Every structure is written in C-alpha cells, then in structure tokens.
Amino acid sequence: MTETSKPGSDLAEDVLGMGGRELVTVRDLLLRPATVLKAWMEGGAEGGGLYARPLRLYLALNAILMLILFLQGGAGYLLEGYPPEVLGPAIEQSGKSRDAFIADADGWMTLVMVPLASLFFALAATPLLRWWDKDNLGWRRGFRAAFGWLCAWTVPMMPLAWWGYGTSPVAFIVSLVIMALGVIAFVRMGPGRWFRTRLGGIGKGLVLMIAVQISAGFSGVLVGMIGILGAVLSR
C-alpha cells in the first residue's frame, strides 16, 4: 500500500520545511510543553516517533525569523551603536560610499544574525539545563533539552517577531514581552525536571534569560564585526 500524506502537510513542508510531525510538535509545544520535553528526554530526539527533532524544528523556525528580519529591512540597525571612529576607517578602507558600505554590511549581518544568536543561546542555556536537571543528561541530551526549550520559546514569540527588530520604542517593548515568554516557556516546560516549585521555576527562568541575553550581546558584537569585515572585503 502506498503511503499518502495530507496536501496541507506537504505544502507546509515545501514552504516552511515543516511536515506533519513538525506541526504536531508546534501544537504540543503550545499546549503541553512538559509532555514534549519528557518525550525528547526519554524517547530520543524524535520523542519515540511522536515529535520532530528539536534541532531540526528550531532551524525551521529560524528560517522564518530570518525571512521576517529580511522583510523588516535587515540587521543594519546594529551599526547605529558603532562610533564614527570605528566605522569611518572601515568605510574609507573599503573604498565605497557610506550608503554602499552600510548596505553591504547589512547584507552580511542579516545573513548571520539569527543563526549566530541561536548558537550563542544554545551555548548559554545548555550548561544551566544540565545542571538543573535531576537526570545525568550528558552534553548530547543537554543540547537537546536546550533546543527543546528554545523551540518552546520561539513558537509563541513568532507572532510578535515582526515588531521585535530595530531600535524603536515598540521594538524595545516587544523585546521585553519576548523575554517574558522565554521565562514562561521555561516554567511551563520544566516542572519536576528543572525545578520543584513555581517560584523556583520563575527564579531559574530569570537566571536563564539573563544568561541568554548576555550571550546575545556577545553574538551581536560578532555579527557587527562580520558585517563590517564583509563590507570591507567584498567588491
């Protein structure tokens, strides 16, 4: 018998890199994230065949975030914080006009911003989630847990992501809401595994978010350096 799939699932996989299992995982991350985490921790990367791999799902979600960033005008706003004594020599060395240099740097930053930030988020979250887990995860399952939490955070933030990029007051407020969603995702996903009491979960969630935001600062510096270097070297 030939295996068939739903047309809607095929379309989602073609457009978003998401098939039926990914969509089920997204649904359950919204409704019962603790159940999804338990399946990933006890049943392997595919949760015993029930769910998508957390890393694959996170990459698909990142692809959507990259598209939103591109449509919103890119990551060039990161250069607004650079002093003239840093950008001036780089622009002069590139031999380009300021507008052309900024456009090239923006292209490079838009390309690497989301993937690099995601990597730094995972590197910041994994040691904490390993430390707080009642089981001896090891690094492999530790990274799986980190990407699982990142998925549980990214799914509900997705409708807000359009307004989260930039330096406007609206972007600042949306960024605060997105950080709150990260703490909420942690509290909903980790009871009995990462913490025992709700208050303890909120406290650890705040610690996790602070660590992630510190890592975001480092990734932002690296993204800016890549953008400037790329604009200098590209012709």
mmCIF file of C-alpha atoms in Angstrom:
data_model
loop_
_atom_site.group_PDB
_atom_site.id
_atom_site.type_symbol
_atom_site.label_atom_id
_atom_site.label_comp_id
_atom_site.label_asym_id
_atom_site.label_seq_id
_atom_site.Cartn_x
_atom_site.Cartn_y
_atom_site.Cartn_z
ATOM 1 C CA MET A 1 0.000 0.000 0.000
ATOM 2 C CA THR A 2 1.361 3.420 -0.947
ATOM 3 C CA GLU A 3 1.795 5.849 1.913
ATOM 4 C CA THR A 4 -0.143 9.065 1.455
ATOM 5 C CA SER A 5 0.152 12.379 3.191
ATOM 6 C CA LYS A 6 -2.155 15.329 3.611
ATOM 7 C CA PRO A 7 -1.822 18.085 0.974
ATOM 8 C CA GLY A 8 -1.633 20.736 3.695
ATOM 9 C CA SER A 9 1.265 18.933 5.330
ATOM 10 C CA ASP A 10 3.099 18.659 2.009
ATOM 11 C CA LEU A 11 2.617 22.383 1.353
ATOM 12 C CA ALA A 12 3.858 23.316 4.822
ATOM 13 C CA GLU A 13 6.948 21.151 4.361
ATOM 14 C CA ASP A 14 7.706 22.683 0.958
ATOM 15 C CA VAL A 15 7.241 26.276 2.131
ATOM 16 C CA LEU A 16 8.446 26.180 5.742
ATOM 17 C CA GLY A 17 10.483 22.994 5.953
ATOM 18 C CA MET A 18 7.779 21.637 8.262
ATOM 19 C CA GLY A 19 5.829 18.443 7.741
ATOM 20 C CA GLY A 20 3.065 16.854 9.761
ATOM 21 C CA ARG A 21 5.331 15.858 12.646
ATOM 22 C CA GLU A 22 6.751 19.371 12.936
ATOM 23 C CA LEU A 23 3.258 20.864 13.016
ATOM 24 C CA VAL A 24 2.192 18.396 15.721
ATOM 25 C CA THR A 25 5.290 19.354 17.707
ATOM 26 C CA VAL A 26 4.471 23.054 17.382
ATOM 27 C CA ARG A 27 0.926 22.399 18.570
ATOM 28 C CA ASP A 28 2.045 20.387 21.580
ATOM 29 C CA LEU A 29 4.754 22.900 22.477
ATOM 30 C CA LEU A 30 1.964 25.438 22.830
ATOM 31 C CA LEU A 31 -0.461 23.160 24.673
ATOM 32 C CA ARG A 32 1.712 20.752 26.714
ATOM 33 C CA PRO A 33 5.425 21.636 26.502
ATOM 34 C CA ALA A 34 6.344 19.499 29.535
ATOM 35 C CA THR A 35 4.993 16.413 27.730
ATOM 36 C CA VAL A 36 7.115 17.188 24.670
ATOM 37 C CA LEU A 37 10.243 17.650 26.775
ATOM 38 C CA LYS A 38 9.631 14.364 28.572
ATOM 39 C CA ALA A 39 9.279 12.579 25.228
ATOM 40 C CA TRP A 40 12.504 14.135 23.931
ATOM 41 C CA MET A 41 14.426 13.258 27.087
ATOM 42 C CA GLU A 42 13.123 9.704 27.461
ATOM 43 C CA GLY A 43 12.266 8.682 23.902
ATOM 44 C CA GLY A 44 15.184 10.114 21.948
ATOM 45 C CA ALA A 45 15.498 13.045 19.591
ATOM 46 C CA GLU A 46 12.180 12.176 17.905
ATOM 47 C CA GLY A 47 10.348 11.603 21.165
ATOM 48 C CA GLY A 48 9.718 7.941 20.457
ATOM 49 C CA GLY A 49 8.499 8.756 16.958
ATOM 50 C CA LEU A 50 5.927 11.322 18.108
ATOM 51 C CA TYR A 51 7.737 14.589 17.532
ATOM 52 C CA ALA A 52 10.198 16.362 15.265
ATOM 53 C CA ARG A 53 13.823 16.610 16.298
ATOM 54 C CA PRO A 54 14.226 19.819 18.346
ATOM 55 C CA LEU A 55 17.275 20.997 16.390
ATOM 56 C CA ARG A 56 15.560 20.492 13.037
ATOM 57 C CA LEU A 57 12.439 22.272 14.237
ATOM 58 C CA TYR A 58 14.488 25.134 15.638
ATOM 59 C CA LEU A 59 16.309 25.543 12.330
ATOM 60 C CA ALA A 60 12.958 25.735 10.530
ATOM 61 C CA LEU A 61 11.733 28.370 12.991
ATOM 62 C CA ASN A 62 14.978 30.283 12.493
ATOM 63 C CA ALA A 63 14.393 30.294 8.738
ATOM 64 C CA ILE A 64 11.091 32.066 9.364
ATOM 65 C CA LEU A 65 12.791 34.571 11.689
ATOM 66 C CA MET A 66 15.451 35.260 9.048
ATOM 67 C CA LEU A 67 12.718 35.961 6.498
ATOM 68 C CA ILE A 68 10.999 38.352 8.918
ATOM 69 C CA LEU A 69 14.311 40.128 9.586
ATOM 70 C CA PHE A 70 14.914 40.480 5.837
ATOM 71 C CA LEU A 71 11.416 41.837 5.199
ATOM 72 C CA GLN A 72 11.810 44.284 8.073
ATOM 73 C CA GLY A 73 14.864 45.830 6.420
ATOM 74 C CA GLY A 74 17.684 43.685 7.765
ATOM 75 C CA ALA A 75 20.083 43.995 10.678
ATOM 76 C CA GLY A 76 21.692 47.275 9.675
ATOM 77 C CA TYR A 77 20.272 48.954 12.767
ATOM 78 C CA LEU A 78 23.008 47.210 14.780
ATOM 79 C CA LEU A 79 25.532 49.604 13.228
ATOM 80 C CA GLU A 80 23.790 52.605 14.783
ATOM 81 C CA GLY A 81 25.602 51.933 18.044
ATOM 82 C CA TYR A 82 29.059 51.981 16.477
ATOM 83 C CA PRO A 83 31.065 55.211 16.970
ATOM 84 C CA PRO A 84 32.295 57.133 13.906
ATOM 85 C CA GLU A 85 35.922 56.360 14.769
ATOM 86 C CA VAL A 86 35.153 52.660 14.193
ATOM 87 C CA LEU A 87 33.022 52.901 11.059
ATOM 88 C CA GLY A 88 34.923 55.794 9.460
ATOM 89 C CA PRO A 89 38.243 53.979 8.850
ATOM 90 C CA ALA A 90 36.394 50.842 7.707
ATOM 91 C CA ILE A 91 34.368 52.818 5.169
ATOM 92 C CA GLU A 92 37.499 54.552 3.938
ATOM 93 C CA GLN A 93 39.365 51.259 3.618
ATOM 94 C CA SER A 94 36.521 49.721 1.618
ATOM 95 C CA GLY A 95 36.651 52.487 -0.978
ATOM 96 C CA LYS A 96 32.849 52.671 -1.005
ATOM 97 C CA SER A 97 30.366 55.378 -0.221
ATOM 98 C CA ARG A 98 28.858 55.279 3.254
ATOM 99 C CA ASP A 99 25.481 54.137 1.898
ATOM 100 C CA ALA A 100 27.067 51.331 -0.152
ATOM 101 C CA PHE A 101 29.160 50.226 2.809
ATOM 102 C CA ILE A 102 26.151 50.141 5.150
ATOM 103 C CA ALA A 103 24.142 48.202 2.559
ATOM 104 C CA ASP A 104 26.881 45.570 2.195
ATOM 105 C CA ALA A 105 27.367 45.282 5.958
ATOM 106 C CA ASP A 106 23.620 44.984 6.403
ATOM 107 C CA GLY A 107 23.506 42.095 3.940
ATOM 108 C CA TRP A 108 26.192 40.177 5.803
ATOM 109 C CA MET A 109 24.637 40.831 9.206
ATOM 110 C CA THR A 110 21.168 39.833 8.060
ATOM 111 C CA LEU A 111 22.624 36.566 6.776
ATOM 112 C CA VAL A 112 24.376 35.568 10.010
ATOM 113 C CA MET A 113 22.446 37.296 12.798
ATOM 114 C CA VAL A 114 19.755 34.685 13.515
ATOM 115 C CA PRO A 115 21.990 31.570 13.186
ATOM 116 C CA LEU A 116 24.752 33.052 15.338
ATOM 117 C CA ALA A 117 22.326 34.276 18.002
ATOM 118 C CA SER A 118 20.726 30.824 18.098
ATOM 119 C CA LEU A 119 24.109 29.160 18.564
ATOM 120 C CA PHE A 120 25.021 31.504 21.413
ATOM 121 C CA PHE A 121 21.602 30.948 23.021
ATOM 122 C CA ALA A 122 22.145 27.178 22.983
ATOM 123 C CA LEU A 123 25.680 27.513 24.373
ATOM 124 C CA ALA A 124 24.383 29.674 27.219
ATOM 125 C CA ALA A 125 21.358 27.505 28.034
ATOM 126 C CA THR A 126 22.847 24.011 27.857
ATOM 127 C CA PRO A 127 25.131 24.132 30.943
ATOM 128 C CA LEU A 128 22.308 25.529 33.081
ATOM 129 C CA LEU A 129 19.736 22.994 31.923
ATOM 130 C CA ARG A 130 22.226 20.167 32.511
ATOM 131 C CA TRP A 131 22.987 21.481 35.983
ATOM 132 C CA TRP A 132 19.331 21.858 36.963
ATOM 133 C CA ASP A 133 18.108 18.544 35.554
ATOM 134 C CA LYS A 134 17.536 15.722 38.021
ATOM 135 C CA ASP A 135 18.962 13.227 35.500
ATOM 136 C CA ASN A 136 22.544 12.980 34.306
ATOM 137 C CA LEU A 137 21.899 14.254 30.795
ATOM 138 C CA GLY A 138 25.355 14.404 29.276
ATOM 139 C CA TRP A 139 26.114 17.004 26.642
ATOM 140 C CA ARG A 140 24.111 15.371 23.853
ATOM 141 C CA ARG A 141 20.819 15.319 25.739
ATOM 142 C CA GLY A 142 21.752 18.634 27.324
ATOM 143 C CA PHE A 143 21.844 20.308 23.920
ATOM 144 C CA ARG A 144 18.607 18.517 23.026
ATOM 145 C CA ALA A 145 16.980 19.981 26.128
ATOM 146 C CA ALA A 146 18.333 23.444 25.268
ATOM 147 C CA PHE A 147 16.987 23.334 21.718
ATOM 148 C CA GLY A 148 13.728 21.970 23.096
ATOM 149 C CA TRP A 149 13.351 24.982 25.370
ATOM 150 C CA LEU A 150 14.382 27.311 22.548
ATOM 151 C CA CYS A 151 11.632 25.802 20.386
ATOM 152 C CA ALA A 152 9.093 26.206 23.204
ATOM 153 C CA TRP A 153 10.162 29.856 23.495
ATOM 154 C CA THR A 154 10.296 30.616 19.766
ATOM 155 C CA VAL A 155 6.890 29.199 18.815
ATOM 156 C CA PRO A 156 4.795 31.649 20.903
ATOM 157 C CA MET A 157 7.109 34.569 20.118
ATOM 158 C CA MET A 158 6.704 34.116 16.371
ATOM 159 C CA PRO A 159 3.587 36.322 16.010
ATOM 160 C CA LEU A 160 5.470 39.151 17.748
ATOM 161 C CA ALA A 161 8.767 38.788 15.883
ATOM 162 C CA TRP A 162 7.710 41.215 13.143
ATOM 163 C CA TRP A 163 7.824 44.078 15.660
ATOM 164 C CA GLY A 164 10.830 42.850 17.648
ATOM 165 C CA TYR A 165 13.667 44.036 15.386
ATOM 166 C CA GLY A 166 15.070 47.559 15.409
ATOM 167 C CA THR A 167 15.682 50.321 17.934
ATOM 168 C CA SER A 168 12.214 51.867 18.192
ATOM 169 C CA PRO A 169 10.260 52.038 21.489
ATOM 170 C CA VAL A 170 7.865 49.445 20.085
ATOM 171 C CA ALA A 171 10.742 47.040 19.371
ATOM 172 C CA PHE A 172 12.022 47.558 22.922
ATOM 173 C CA ILE A 173 8.632 46.769 24.458
ATOM 174 C CA VAL A 174 8.161 43.743 22.212
ATOM 175 C CA SER A 175 11.645 42.521 23.190
ATOM 176 C CA LEU A 176 10.653 42.669 26.859
ATOM 177 C CA VAL A 177 7.487 40.681 26.112
ATOM 178 C CA ILE A 178 9.548 38.122 24.173
ATOM 179 C CA MET A 179 11.922 37.724 27.119
ATOM 180 C CA ALA A 180 8.931 37.178 29.404
ATOM 181 C CA LEU A 181 7.714 34.488 27.010
ATOM 182 C CA GLY A 182 11.070 32.746 27.407
ATOM 183 C CA VAL A 183 10.646 32.591 31.177
ATOM 184 C CA ILE A 184 7.045 31.400 30.781
ATOM 185 C CA ALA A 185 8.157 28.662 28.368
ATOM 186 C CA PHE A 186 10.759 27.508 30.895
ATOM 187 C CA VAL A 187 8.231 27.407 33.733
ATOM 188 C CA ARG A 188 5.650 25.529 31.647
ATOM 189 C CA MET A 189 8.176 23.052 30.249
ATOM 190 C CA GLY A 190 10.332 22.122 33.218
ATOM 191 C CA PRO A 191 8.271 21.369 36.363
ATOM 192 C CA GLY A 192 9.624 18.327 38.165
ATOM 193 C CA ARG A 193 12.729 18.296 35.994
ATOM 194 C CA TRP A 194 14.363 21.720 36.126
ATOM 195 C CA PHE A 195 12.652 22.944 39.304
ATOM 196 C CA ARG A 196 10.258 21.770 42.028
ATOM 197 C CA THR A 197 8.273 24.869 42.954
ATOM 198 C CA ARG A 198 6.691 27.512 40.727
ATOM 199 C CA LEU A 199 8.633 30.274 42.489
ATOM 200 C CA GLY A 200 11.870 28.351 41.974
ATOM 201 C CA GLY A 201 10.976 27.920 38.313
ATOM 202 C CA ILE A 202 10.451 31.646 37.859
ATOM 203 C CA GLY A 203 13.776 32.389 39.572
ATOM 204 C CA LYS A 204 15.678 29.895 37.439
ATOM 205 C CA GLY A 205 13.858 31.110 34.333
ATOM 206 C CA LEU A 206 15.059 34.643 35.034
ATOM 207 C CA VAL A 207 18.633 33.396 35.535
ATOM 208 C CA LEU A 208 18.389 31.508 32.237
ATOM 209 C CA MET A 209 17.074 34.576 30.440
ATOM 210 C CA ILE A 210 19.857 36.774 31.842
ATOM 211 C CA ALA A 211 22.440 34.245 30.632
ATOM 212 C CA VAL A 212 20.841 34.147 27.200
ATOM 213 C CA GLN A 213 20.731 37.936 26.945
ATOM 214 C CA ILE A 214 24.417 38.181 27.898
ATOM 215 C CA SER A 215 25.186 35.661 25.163
ATOM 216 C CA ALA A 216 23.054 37.746 22.780
ATOM 217 C CA GLY A 217 25.305 40.716 23.493
ATOM 218 C CA PHE A 218 28.390 38.725 22.524
ATOM 219 C CA SER A 219 26.690 37.408 19.376
ATOM 220 C CA GLY A 220 25.619 40.951 18.457
ATOM 221 C CA VAL A 221 29.234 42.145 18.639
ATOM 222 C CA LEU A 222 30.335 39.220 16.463
ATOM 223 C CA VAL A 223 27.549 39.897 13.952
ATOM 224 C CA GLY A 224 28.649 43.535 13.710
ATOM 225 C CA MET A 225 32.277 42.517 13.196
ATOM 226 C CA ILE A 226 31.284 40.094 10.425
ATOM 227 C CA GLY A 227 29.197 42.782 8.759
ATOM 228 C CA ILE A 228 31.986 45.369 8.832
ATOM 229 C CA LEU A 229 34.633 42.890 7.696
ATOM 230 C CA GLY A 230 32.388 41.580 4.933
ATOM 231 C CA ALA A 231 31.675 45.116 3.698
ATOM 232 C CA VAL A 232 35.405 45.948 3.695
ATOM 233 C CA LEU A 233 36.445 42.810 1.794
ATOM 234 C CA SER A 234 33.538 42.478 -0.672
ATOM 235 C CA ARG A 235 33.739 44.232 -4.004
#
